[in-house]
PDB file of N, CA and C in Angstrom:
ATOM      1  N   MET A   1      -1.459 -30.796 -17.276  1.00  0.00           N
ATOM      2  CA  MET A   1      -0.922 -29.455 -17.479  1.00  0.00           C
ATOM      3  C   MET A   1      -2.047 -28.426 -17.562  1.00  0.00           C
ATOM      4  N   SER A   2      -3.220 -28.787 -18.070  1.00  0.00           N
ATOM      5  CA  SER A   2      -4.293 -27.819 -18.267  1.00  0.00           C
ATOM      6  C   SER A   2      -4.767 -27.200 -16.951  1.00  0.00           C
ATOM      7  N   ASP A   3      -4.648 -27.929 -15.846  1.00  0.00           N
ATOM      8  CA  ASP A   3      -5.067 -27.362 -14.578  1.00  0.00           C
ATOM      9  C   ASP A   3      -4.027 -26.385 -14.023  1.00  0.00           C
ATOM     10  N   GLN A   4      -2.842 -26.363 -14.633  1.00  0.00           N
ATOM     11  CA  GLN A   4      -1.777 -25.486 -14.152  1.00  0.00           C
ATOM     12  C   GLN A   4      -1.644 -24.225 -14.987  1.00  0.00           C
ATOM     13  N   THR A   5      -2.393 -24.136 -16.063  1.00  0.00           N
ATOM     14  CA  THR A   5      -2.339 -22.946 -16.907  1.00  0.00           C
ATOM     15  C   THR A   5      -3.725 -22.314 -16.991  1.00  0.00           C
ATOM     16  N   TYR A   6      -3.777 -21.126 -17.500  1.00  0.00           N
ATOM     17  CA  TYR A   6      -5.022 -20.371 -17.588  1.00  0.00           C
ATOM     18  C   TYR A   6      -5.190 -19.980 -19.040  1.00  0.00           C
ATOM     19  N   ASP A   7      -6.078 -20.679 -19.758  1.00  0.00           N
ATOM     20  CA  ASP A   7      -6.205 -20.439 -21.192  1.00  0.00           C
ATOM     21  C   ASP A   7      -6.990 -19.158 -21.492  1.00  0.00           C
ATOM     22  N   GLU A   8      -6.957 -18.784 -22.749  1.00  0.00           N
ATOM     23  CA  GLU A   8      -7.612 -17.538 -23.185  1.00  0.00           C
ATOM     24  C   GLU A   8      -9.120 -17.561 -22.946  1.00  0.00           C
ATOM     25  N   GLY A   9      -9.753 -18.695 -23.160  1.00  0.00           N
ATOM     26  CA  GLY A   9     -11.198 -18.790 -22.950  1.00  0.00           C
ATOM     27  C   GLY A   9     -11.573 -18.523 -21.506  1.00  0.00           C
ATOM     28  N   ARG A  10     -10.806 -19.092 -20.594  1.00  0.00           N
ATOM     29  CA  ARG A  10     -11.082 -18.889 -19.166  1.00  0.00           C
ATOM     30  C   ARG A  10     -10.809 -17.434 -18.774  1.00  0.00           C
ATOM     31  N   ALA A  11      -9.782 -16.843 -19.355  1.00  0.00           N
ATOM     32  CA  ALA A  11      -9.481 -15.434 -19.070  1.00  0.00           C
ATOM     33  C   ALA A  11     -10.608 -14.531 -19.571  1.00  0.00           C
ATOM     34  N   ARG A  12     -11.135 -14.810 -20.770  1.00  0.00           N
ATOM     35  CA  ARG A  12     -12.249 -14.014 -21.299  1.00  0.00           C
ATOM     36  C   ARG A  12     -13.485 -14.166 -20.420  1.00  0.00           C
ATOM     37  N   ASN A  13     -13.708 -15.369 -19.899  1.00  0.00           N
ATOM     38  CA  ASN A  13     -14.833 -15.600 -19.002  1.00  0.00           C
ATOM     39  C   ASN A  13     -14.677 -14.781 -17.716  1.00  0.00           C
ATOM     40  N   LEU A  14     -13.490 -14.725 -17.180  1.00  0.00           N
ATOM     41  CA  LEU A  14     -13.242 -13.929 -15.981  1.00  0.00           C
ATOM     42  C   LEU A  14     -13.500 -12.454 -16.253  1.00  0.00           C
ATOM     43  N   GLU A  15     -13.047 -11.976 -17.393  1.00  0.00           N
ATOM     44  CA  GLU A  15     -13.325 -10.584 -17.756  1.00  0.00           C
ATOM     45  C   GLU A  15     -14.824 -10.332 -17.841  1.00  0.00           C
ATOM     46  N   ALA A  16     -15.563 -11.279 -18.399  1.00  0.00           N
ATOM     47  CA  ALA A  16     -17.022 -11.140 -18.494  1.00  0.00           C
ATOM     48  C   ALA A  16     -17.658 -11.111 -17.112  1.00  0.00           C
ATOM     49  N   LEU A  17     -17.174 -11.951 -16.192  1.00  0.00           N
ATOM     50  CA  LEU A  17     -17.689 -11.942 -14.825  1.00  0.00           C
ATOM     51  C   LEU A  17     -17.447 -10.594 -14.155  1.00  0.00           C
ATOM     52  N   LEU A  18     -16.278 -10.044 -14.348  1.00  0.00           N
ATOM     53  CA  LEU A  18     -15.959  -8.738 -13.753  1.00  0.00           C
ATOM     54  C   LEU A  18     -16.839  -7.633 -14.331  1.00  0.00           C
ATOM     55  N   ARG A  19     -17.043  -7.675 -15.640  1.00  0.00           N
ATOM     56  CA  ARG A  19     -17.917  -6.679 -16.267  1.00  0.00           C
ATOM     57  C   ARG A  19     -19.358  -6.826 -15.779  1.00  0.00           C
ATOM     58  N   SER A  20     -19.793  -8.060 -15.626  1.00  0.00           N
ATOM     59  CA  SER A  20     -21.145  -8.319 -15.136  1.00  0.00           C
ATOM     60  C   SER A  20     -21.324  -7.774 -13.723  1.00  0.00           C
ATOM     61  N   LEU A  21     -20.326  -7.987 -12.879  1.00  0.00           N
ATOM     62  CA  LEU A  21     -20.379  -7.446 -11.519  1.00  0.00           C
ATOM     63  C   LEU A  21     -20.430  -5.924 -11.554  1.00  0.00           C
ATOM     64  N   ALA A  22     -19.604  -5.335 -12.394  1.00  0.00           N
ATOM     65  CA  ALA A  22     -19.601  -3.872 -12.508  1.00  0.00           C
ATOM     66  C   ALA A  22     -20.960  -3.357 -12.976  1.00  0.00           C
ATOM     67  N   ASP A  23     -21.551  -4.040 -13.955  1.00  0.00           N
ATOM     68  CA  ASP A  23     -22.885  -3.648 -14.441  1.00  0.00           C
ATOM     69  C   ASP A  23     -23.931  -3.760 -13.335  1.00  0.00           C
ATOM     70  N   ARG A  24     -23.858  -4.861 -12.580  1.00  0.00           N
ATOM     71  CA  ARG A  24     -24.836  -5.070 -11.499  1.00  0.00           C
ATOM     72  C   ARG A  24     -24.697  -3.997 -10.419  1.00  0.00           C
ATOM     73  N   ILE A  25     -23.480  -3.668 -10.069  1.00  0.00           N
ATOM     74  CA  ILE A  25     -23.248  -2.610  -9.073  1.00  0.00           C
ATOM     75  C   ILE A  25     -23.775  -1.284  -9.594  1.00  0.00           C
ATOM     76  N   HIS A  26     -23.508  -1.007 -10.846  1.00  0.00           N
ATOM     77  CA  HIS A  26     -23.985   0.238 -11.449  1.00  0.00           C
ATOM     78  C   HIS A  26     -25.519   0.286 -11.438  1.00  0.00           C
ATOM     79  N   GLU A  27     -26.145  -0.826 -11.802  1.00  0.00           N
ATOM     80  CA  GLU A  27     -27.614  -0.914 -11.816  1.00  0.00           C
ATOM     81  C   GLU A  27     -28.194  -0.709 -10.414  1.00  0.00           C
ATOM     82  N   LEU A  28     -27.637  -1.399  -9.429  1.00  0.00           N
ATOM     83  CA  LEU A  28     -28.128  -1.256  -8.056  1.00  0.00           C
ATOM     84  C   LEU A  28     -27.891   0.158  -7.524  1.00  0.00           C
ATOM     85  N   ASP A  29     -26.791   0.755  -7.923  1.00  0.00           N
ATOM     86  CA  ASP A  29     -26.496   2.120  -7.488  1.00  0.00           C
ATOM     87  C   ASP A  29     -27.546   3.088  -8.030  1.00  0.00           C
ATOM     88  N   HIS A  30     -27.912   2.923  -9.283  1.00  0.00           N
ATOM     89  CA  HIS A  30     -28.940   3.788  -9.874  1.00  0.00           C
ATOM     90  C   HIS A  30     -30.303   3.590  -9.205  1.00  0.00           C
ATOM     91  N   GLN A  31     -30.554   2.413  -8.680  1.00  0.00           N
ATOM     92  CA  GLN A  31     -31.811   2.124  -7.994  1.00  0.00           C
ATOM     93  C   GLN A  31     -31.729   2.467  -6.505  1.00  0.00           C
ATOM     94  N   ASP A  32     -30.580   2.977  -6.072  1.00  0.00           N
ATOM     95  CA  ASP A  32     -30.337   3.263  -4.649  1.00  0.00           C
ATOM     96  C   ASP A  32     -30.553   2.009  -3.799  1.00  0.00           C
ATOM     97  N   ALA A  33     -30.077   0.861  -4.306  1.00  0.00           N
ATOM     98  CA  ALA A  33     -30.354  -0.410  -3.647  1.00  0.00           C
ATOM     99  C   ALA A  33     -29.080  -1.220  -3.371  1.00  0.00           C
ATOM    100  N   LEU A  34     -27.932  -0.566  -3.340  1.00  0.00           N
ATOM    101  CA  LEU A  34     -26.676  -1.299  -3.132  1.00  0.00           C
ATOM    102  C   LEU A  34     -26.690  -2.114  -1.840  1.00  0.00           C
ATOM    103  N   LEU A  35     -27.018  -1.478  -0.745  1.00  0.00           N
ATOM    104  CA  LEU A  35     -26.940  -2.164   0.546  1.00  0.00           C
ATOM    105  C   LEU A  35     -28.075  -3.154   0.754  1.00  0.00           C
ATOM    106  N   ARG A  36     -29.183  -2.935   0.115  1.00  0.00           N
ATOM    107  CA  ARG A  36     -30.288  -3.898   0.221  1.00  0.00           C
ATOM    108  C   ARG A  36     -29.958  -5.215  -0.471  1.00  0.00           C
ATOM    109  N   HIS A  37     -28.996  -5.194  -1.360  1.00  0.00           N
ATOM    110  CA  HIS A  37     -28.593  -6.395  -2.100  1.00  0.00           C
ATOM    111  C   HIS A  37     -27.185  -6.846  -1.698  1.00  0.00           C
ATOM    112  N   ALA A  38     -26.841  -6.587  -0.452  1.00  0.00           N
ATOM    113  CA  ALA A  38     -25.502  -6.938   0.032  1.00  0.00           C
ATOM    114  C   ALA A  38     -25.226  -8.432  -0.090  1.00  0.00           C
ATOM    115  N   GLY A  39     -26.188  -9.261   0.220  1.00  0.00           N
ATOM    116  CA  GLY A  39     -26.007 -10.713   0.120  1.00  0.00           C
ATOM    117  C   GLY A  39     -25.685 -11.151  -1.293  1.00  0.00           C
ATOM    118  N   GLU A  40     -26.415 -10.609  -2.247  1.00  0.00           N
ATOM    119  CA  GLU A  40     -26.166 -10.926  -3.657  1.00  0.00           C
ATOM    120  C   GLU A  40     -24.763 -10.499  -4.063  1.00  0.00           C
ATOM    121  N   LEU A  41     -24.378  -9.296  -3.645  1.00  0.00           N
ATOM    122  CA  LEU A  41     -23.050  -8.795  -3.996  1.00  0.00           C
ATOM    123  C   LEU A  41     -21.940  -9.626  -3.350  1.00  0.00           C
ATOM    124  N   ILE A  42     -22.176 -10.092  -2.138  1.00  0.00           N
ATOM    125  CA  ILE A  42     -21.188 -10.951  -1.471  1.00  0.00           C
ATOM    126  C   ILE A  42     -21.023 -12.253  -2.255  1.00  0.00           C
ATOM    127  N   ARG A  43     -22.135 -12.858  -2.682  1.00  0.00           N
ATOM    128  CA  ARG A  43     -22.049 -14.103  -3.464  1.00  0.00           C
ATOM    129  C   ARG A  43     -21.317 -13.871  -4.784  1.00  0.00           C
ATOM    130  N   LEU A  44     -21.664 -12.787  -5.456  1.00  0.00           N
ATOM    131  CA  LEU A  44     -21.007 -12.493  -6.735  1.00  0.00           C
ATOM    132  C   LEU A  44     -19.517 -12.240  -6.559  1.00  0.00           C
ATOM    133  N   THR A  45     -19.178 -11.435  -5.582  1.00  0.00           N
ATOM    134  CA  THR A  45     -17.753 -11.133  -5.379  1.00  0.00           C
ATOM    135  C   THR A  45     -16.989 -12.357  -4.898  1.00  0.00           C
ATOM    136  N   GLY A  46     -17.653 -13.232  -4.149  1.00  0.00           N
ATOM    137  CA  GLY A  46     -16.985 -14.456  -3.700  1.00  0.00           C
ATOM    138  C   GLY A  46     -16.604 -15.348  -4.858  1.00  0.00           C
ATOM    139  N   ALA A  47     -17.518 -15.544  -5.785  1.00  0.00           N
ATOM    140  CA  ALA A  47     -17.236 -16.378  -6.948  1.00  0.00           C
ATOM    141  C   ALA A  47     -16.138 -15.755  -7.804  1.00  0.00           C
ATOM    142  N   ILE A  48     -16.217 -14.452  -7.979  1.00  0.00           N
ATOM    143  CA  ILE A  48     -15.216 -13.762  -8.796  1.00  0.00           C
ATOM    144  C   ILE A  48     -13.867 -13.756  -8.089  1.00  0.00           C
ATOM    145  N   ARG A  49     -13.889 -13.585  -6.788  1.00  0.00           N
ATOM    146  CA  ARG A  49     -12.640 -13.586  -6.015  1.00  0.00           C
ATOM    147  C   ARG A  49     -11.907 -14.915  -6.177  1.00  0.00           C
ATOM    148  N   SER A  50     -12.655 -15.999  -6.119  1.00  0.00           N
ATOM    149  CA  SER A  50     -12.068 -17.328  -6.288  1.00  0.00           C
ATOM    150  C   SER A  50     -11.444 -17.466  -7.675  1.00  0.00           C
ATOM    151  N   GLU A  51     -12.147 -17.020  -8.677  1.00  0.00           N
ATOM    152  CA  GLU A  51     -11.634 -17.120 -10.046  1.00  0.00           C
ATOM    153  C   GLU A  51     -10.427 -16.199 -10.251  1.00  0.00           C
ATOM    154  N   LEU A  52     -10.458 -15.019  -9.643  1.00  0.00           N
ATOM    155  CA  LEU A  52      -9.299 -14.121  -9.721  1.00  0.00           C
ATOM    156  C   LEU A  52      -8.066 -14.750  -9.080  1.00  0.00           C
ATOM    157  N   PHE A  53      -8.263 -15.438  -7.966  1.00  0.00           N
ATOM    158  CA  PHE A  53      -7.155 -16.125  -7.311  1.00  0.00           C
ATOM    159  C   PHE A  53      -6.571 -17.181  -8.243  1.00  0.00           C
ATOM    160  N   HIS A  54      -7.433 -17.986  -8.857  1.00  0.00           N
ATOM    161  CA  HIS A  54      -6.949 -19.009  -9.788  1.00  0.00           C
ATOM    162  C   HIS A  54      -6.205 -18.374 -10.955  1.00  0.00           C
ATOM    163  N   TYR A  55      -6.716 -17.272 -11.451  1.00  0.00           N
ATOM    164  CA  TYR A  55      -6.042 -16.570 -12.549  1.00  0.00           C
ATOM    165  C   TYR A  55      -4.648 -16.131 -12.114  1.00  0.00           C
ATOM    166  N   GLU A  56      -4.553 -15.489 -10.976  1.00  0.00           N
ATOM    167  CA  GLU A  56      -3.268 -14.973 -10.505  1.00  0.00           C
ATOM    168  C   GLU A  56      -2.253 -16.099 -10.319  1.00  0.00           C
ATOM    169  N   VAL A  57      -2.681 -17.195  -9.742  1.00  0.00           N
ATOM    170  CA  VAL A  57      -1.779 -18.322  -9.512  1.00  0.00           C
ATOM    171  C   VAL A  57      -1.389 -18.982 -10.831  1.00  0.00           C
ATOM    172  N   ARG A  58      -2.363 -19.231 -11.688  1.00  0.00           N
ATOM    173  CA  ARG A  58      -2.097 -19.968 -12.926  1.00  0.00           C
ATOM    174  C   ARG A  58      -1.350 -19.144 -13.961  1.00  0.00           C
ATOM    175  N   VAL A  59      -1.647 -17.874 -14.039  1.00  0.00           N
ATOM    176  CA  VAL A  59      -0.997 -17.059 -15.070  1.00  0.00           C
ATOM    177  C   VAL A  59       0.487 -16.866 -14.756  1.00  0.00           C
ATOM    178  N   THR A  60       0.873 -16.989 -13.508  1.00  0.00           N
ATOM    179  CA  THR A  60       2.281 -16.836 -13.138  1.00  0.00           C
ATOM    180  C   THR A  60       2.993 -18.170 -13.022  1.00  0.00           C
ATOM    181  N   TYR A  61       2.285 -19.283 -13.309  1.00  0.00           N
ATOM    182  CA  TYR A  61       2.875 -20.615 -13.209  1.00  0.00           C
ATOM    183  C   TYR A  61       3.894 -20.820 -14.323  1.00  0.00           C
ATOM    184  N   ASP A  62       5.057 -21.313 -13.957  1.00  0.00           N
ATOM    185  CA  ASP A  62       6.072 -21.670 -14.939  1.00  0.00           C
ATOM    186  C   ASP A  62       6.039 -23.169 -15.172  1.00  0.00           C
ATOM    187  N   THR A  63       6.009 -23.560 -16.432  1.00  0.00           N
ATOM    188  CA  THR A  63       6.143 -24.977 -16.736  1.00  0.00           C
ATOM    189  C   THR A  63       7.548 -25.400 -16.335  1.00  0.00           C
ATOM    190  N   PRO A  64       7.798 -26.681 -16.178  1.00  0.00           N
ATOM    191  CA  PRO A  64       9.159 -27.115 -15.828  1.00  0.00           C
ATOM    192  C   PRO A  64      10.204 -26.626 -16.830  1.00  0.00           C
ATOM    193  N   GLU A  65       9.840 -26.573 -18.101  1.00  0.00           N
ATOM    194  CA  GLU A  65      10.792 -26.108 -19.120  1.00  0.00           C
ATOM    195  C   GLU A  65      11.123 -24.630 -18.925  1.00  0.00           C
ATOM    196  N   VAL A  66      10.102 -23.827 -18.677  1.00  0.00           N
ATOM    197  CA  VAL A  66      10.321 -22.393 -18.464  1.00  0.00           C
ATOM    198  C   VAL A  66      11.117 -22.164 -17.181  1.00  0.00           C
ATOM    199  N   ALA A  67      10.800 -22.907 -16.131  1.00  0.00           N
ATOM    200  CA  ALA A  67      11.543 -22.778 -14.874  1.00  0.00           C
ATOM    201  C   ALA A  67      13.006 -23.116 -15.079  1.00  0.00           C
ATOM    202  N   ASN A  68      13.296 -24.144 -15.854  1.00  0.00           N
ATOM    203  CA  ASN A  68      14.687 -24.510 -16.123  1.00  0.00           C
ATOM    204  C   ASN A  68      15.383 -23.423 -16.938  1.00  0.00           C
ATOM    205  N   ASP A  69      14.697 -22.868 -17.929  1.00  0.00           N
ATOM    206  CA  ASP A  69      15.273 -21.777 -18.717  1.00  0.00           C
ATOM    207  C   ASP A  69      15.589 -20.577 -17.832  1.00  0.00           C
ATOM    208  N   ARG A  70      14.686 -20.249 -16.909  1.00  0.00           N
ATOM    209  CA  ARG A  70      14.931 -19.130 -15.991  1.00  0.00           C
ATOM    210  C   ARG A  70      16.132 -19.415 -15.092  1.00  0.00           C
ATOM    211  N   ARG A  71      16.272 -20.665 -14.644  1.00  0.00           N
ATOM    212  CA  ARG A  71      17.402 -21.033 -13.804  1.00  0.00           C
ATOM    213  C   ARG A  71      18.717 -20.879 -14.562  1.00  0.00           C
ATOM    214  N   ILE A  72      18.755 -21.311 -15.817  1.00  0.00           N
ATOM    215  CA  ILE A  72      19.966 -21.199 -16.628  1.00  0.00           C
ATOM    216  C   ILE A  72      20.364 -19.736 -16.791  1.00  0.00           C
ATOM    217  N   VAL A  73      19.388 -18.888 -17.096  1.00  0.00           N
ATOM    218  CA  VAL A  73      19.683 -17.454 -17.259  1.00  0.00           C
ATOM    219  C   VAL A  73      20.159 -16.851 -15.939  1.00  0.00           C
ATOM    220  N   ALA A  74      19.504 -17.195 -14.836  1.00  0.00           N
ATOM    221  CA  ALA A  74      19.904 -16.667 -13.526  1.00  0.00           C
ATOM    222  C   ALA A  74      21.316 -17.107 -13.175  1.00  0.00           C
ATOM    223  N   ASP A  75      21.644 -18.362 -13.452  1.00  0.00           N
ATOM    224  CA  ASP A  75      22.998 -18.855 -13.192  1.00  0.00           C
ATOM    225  C   ASP A  75      24.026 -18.099 -14.022  1.00  0.00           C
ATOM    226  N   ALA A  76      23.703 -17.840 -15.274  1.00  0.00           N
ATOM    227  CA  ALA A  76      24.624 -17.124 -16.152  1.00  0.00           C
ATOM    228  C   ALA A  76      24.820 -15.683 -15.684  1.00  0.00           C
ATOM    229  N   LEU A  77      23.735 -15.043 -15.268  1.00  0.00           N
ATOM    230  CA  LEU A  77      23.839 -13.662 -14.798  1.00  0.00           C
ATOM    231  C   LEU A  77      24.592 -13.567 -13.477  1.00  0.00           C
ATOM    232  N   ARG A  78      24.375 -14.546 -12.610  1.00  0.00           N
ATOM    233  CA  ARG A  78      25.028 -14.566 -11.311  1.00  0.00           C
ATOM    234  C   ARG A  78      26.505 -14.892 -11.465  1.00  0.00           C
ATOM    235  N   GLY A  79      26.819 -15.716 -12.411  1.00  0.00           N
ATOM    236  CA  GLY A  79      28.206 -16.131 -12.615  1.00  0.00           C
ATOM    237  C   GLY A  79      28.580 -17.184 -11.593  1.00  0.00           C
ATOM    238  N   ASP A  80      29.151 -18.266 -12.051  1.00  0.00           N
ATOM    239  CA  ASP A  80      29.542 -19.355 -11.163  1.00  0.00           C
ATOM    240  C   ASP A  80      31.044 -19.275 -10.944  1.00  0.00           C
ATOM    241  N   GLU A  81      31.456 -18.576  -9.911  1.00  0.00           N
ATOM    242  CA  GLU A  81      32.874 -18.367  -9.652  1.00  0.00           C
ATOM    243  C   GLU A  81      33.602 -19.660  -9.328  1.00  0.00           C
ATOM    244  N   SER A  82      32.902 -20.686  -8.847  1.00  0.00           N
ATOM    245  CA  SER A  82      33.552 -21.954  -8.544  1.00  0.00           C
ATOM    246  C   SER A  82      34.052 -22.624  -9.818  1.00  0.00           C
ATOM    247  N   ALA A  83      33.506 -22.271 -10.964  1.00  0.00           N
ATOM    248  CA  ALA A  83      33.937 -22.858 -12.223  1.00  0.00           C
ATOM    249  C   ALA A  83      35.310 -22.352 -12.636  1.00  0.00           C
ATOM    250  N   TRP A  84      35.805 -21.305 -12.003  1.00  0.00           N
ATOM    251  CA  TRP A  84      37.112 -20.755 -12.350  1.00  0.00           C
ATOM    252  C   TRP A  84      38.237 -21.623 -11.807  1.00  0.00           C
ATOM    253  N   GLY A  85      37.968 -22.475 -10.860  1.00  0.00           N
ATOM    254  CA  GLY A  85      38.954 -23.405 -10.349  1.00  0.00           C
ATOM    255  C   GLY A  85      39.972 -22.786  -9.409  1.00  0.00           C
ATOM    256  N   THR A  86      39.674 -21.683  -8.823  1.00  0.00           N
ATOM    257  CA  THR A  86      40.617 -21.053  -7.901  1.00  0.00           C
ATOM    258  C   THR A  86      40.110 -21.178  -6.479  1.00  0.00           C
ATOM    259  N   GLU A  87      41.023 -21.355  -5.590  1.00  0.00           N
ATOM    260  CA  GLU A  87      40.691 -21.442  -4.166  1.00  0.00           C
ATOM    261  C   GLU A  87      41.341 -20.272  -3.428  1.00  0.00           C
ATOM    262  N   TRP A  88      41.569 -19.155  -4.110  1.00  0.00           N
ATOM    263  CA  TRP A  88      42.227 -18.000  -3.519  1.00  0.00           C
ATOM    264  C   TRP A  88      41.406 -17.436  -2.377  1.00  0.00           C
ATOM    265  N   LYS A  89      42.106 -17.048  -1.323  1.00  0.00           N
ATOM    266  CA  LYS A  89      41.486 -16.393  -0.180  1.00  0.00           C
ATOM    267  C   LYS A  89      42.257 -15.110   0.092  1.00  0.00           C
ATOM    268  N   PRO A  90      41.625 -14.084   0.595  1.00  0.00           N
ATOM    269  CA  PRO A  90      42.316 -12.813   0.820  1.00  0.00           C
ATOM    270  C   PRO A  90      43.566 -12.955   1.698  1.00  0.00           C
ATOM    271  N   ASP A  91      43.581 -13.863   2.634  1.00  0.00           N
ATOM    272  CA  ASP A  91      44.738 -14.031   3.529  1.00  0.00           C
ATOM    273  C   ASP A  91      45.950 -14.620   2.830  1.00  0.00           C
ATOM    274  N   ASP A  92      45.780 -15.249   1.648  1.00  0.00           N
ATOM    275  CA  ASP A  92      46.889 -15.872   0.942  1.00  0.00           C
ATOM    276  C   ASP A  92      47.944 -14.851   0.529  1.00  0.00           C
ATOM    277  N   ASP A  93      47.605 -13.601   0.253  1.00  0.00           N
ATOM    278  CA  ASP A  93      48.556 -12.580  -0.177  1.00  0.00           C
ATOM    279  C   ASP A  93      49.485 -12.165   0.950  1.00  0.00           C
ATOM    280  N   GLU A  94      49.080 -12.293   2.186  1.00  0.00           N
ATOM    281  CA  GLU A  94      49.901 -11.862   3.313  1.00  0.00           C
ATOM    282  C   GLU A  94      51.110 -12.752   3.503  1.00  0.00           C
ATOM    283  N   ASP A  95      51.109 -14.004   3.046  1.00  0.00           N
ATOM    284  CA  ASP A  95      52.224 -14.917   3.196  1.00  0.00           C
ATOM    285  C   ASP A  95      53.357 -14.584   2.217  1.00  0.00           C
ATOM    286  N   SER A  96      53.067 -13.893   1.122  1.00  0.00           N
ATOM    287  CA  SER A  96      54.072 -13.609   0.095  1.00  0.00           C
ATOM    288  C   SER A  96      55.028 -12.536   0.491  1.00  0.00           C
TER     289      SER A  96
END
């Protein structure tokens, strides 16, 4: 289950990576060296991009229990008309 969820420690680490990237960009910008360090920025953004993807996928993951709870609520909101036990069709009224 741990590989399917994103714990608080990992989320804090991702935030730190993003802040570090922002600091590095700010530092390079002040040195007028953004484009001279394009390779470094590509490596940094690549690692962060991968972690952001994992965060997005894992943070929206539903455990089987949560998925079942969502299904029950959706079924209740949708209403199961077949449970009413009627086989009425609009054409049935024309015969009367």
